[in-house]
Amino acid sequence: MKIFCPNAIVTRVQEIPLKDLQYLGIRGLLIDLDNTLIRWDRTEIDEDVKRWLKQAHDMGFSICFVSNGLKERVRRFSTILGYPAVGRAVKPRRGPFRHALKLLQLSPSEAAVVGDQLFTDVLGGNRMGMYTILINPLSDKELRSTRLVRRLERRMLLRLARQGLVNAGHVESRMKAGNRR
Ligand SMILES: [Mg+2]
């Protein structure tokens, strides 16, 4: 069960307590793209997300995108935003995370994984022994297969909350946000 357990659940990337991460010795962020930084069906990035990335970078965090998305789409965002990326990542496999850590020259304990999916981002990060942060998906527009996974994800989060492994209030607010969309 613990392998599915994020270290933190926040509503959006802007809520990530960057100072606390630095206190934990974390110096790099491996960030998912679709529905974490960019709405799944969009091609442009919100200004406040760009500002947050710059803020994290200015605080000294190294940044790498790790996305299961198509290589071309991932490369495009990597170029626009100016951070390295690993595309077609097949998370939760460990290879893409290892690749990203190598690009940033960090060890697993020095990096946090940020993403909107429990069974790819969080599971993959946990398998690597990294700090994991689950955020609410930016949009409910997703692949049909992802929508199916969301139902399993909800069940798992509720189970984790019942066992006291994650903050029940945070899980509840994630469910509410999902229902609103
Ligand atoms: Mg995602």
XYZ file of C-alpha atoms and ligand atoms in Angstrom, residues 32 34-36 116-117 121, ligand 1:
8
model
C 4.769 15.677 -15.233
C -0.160 16.799 -19.076
C -2.772 17.894 -16.559
C -0.010 18.889 -14.143
C -1.459 14.373 -11.223
C -1.631 10.579 -11.429
C 3.770 9.695 -11.237
Mg -0.404 13.843 -16.089
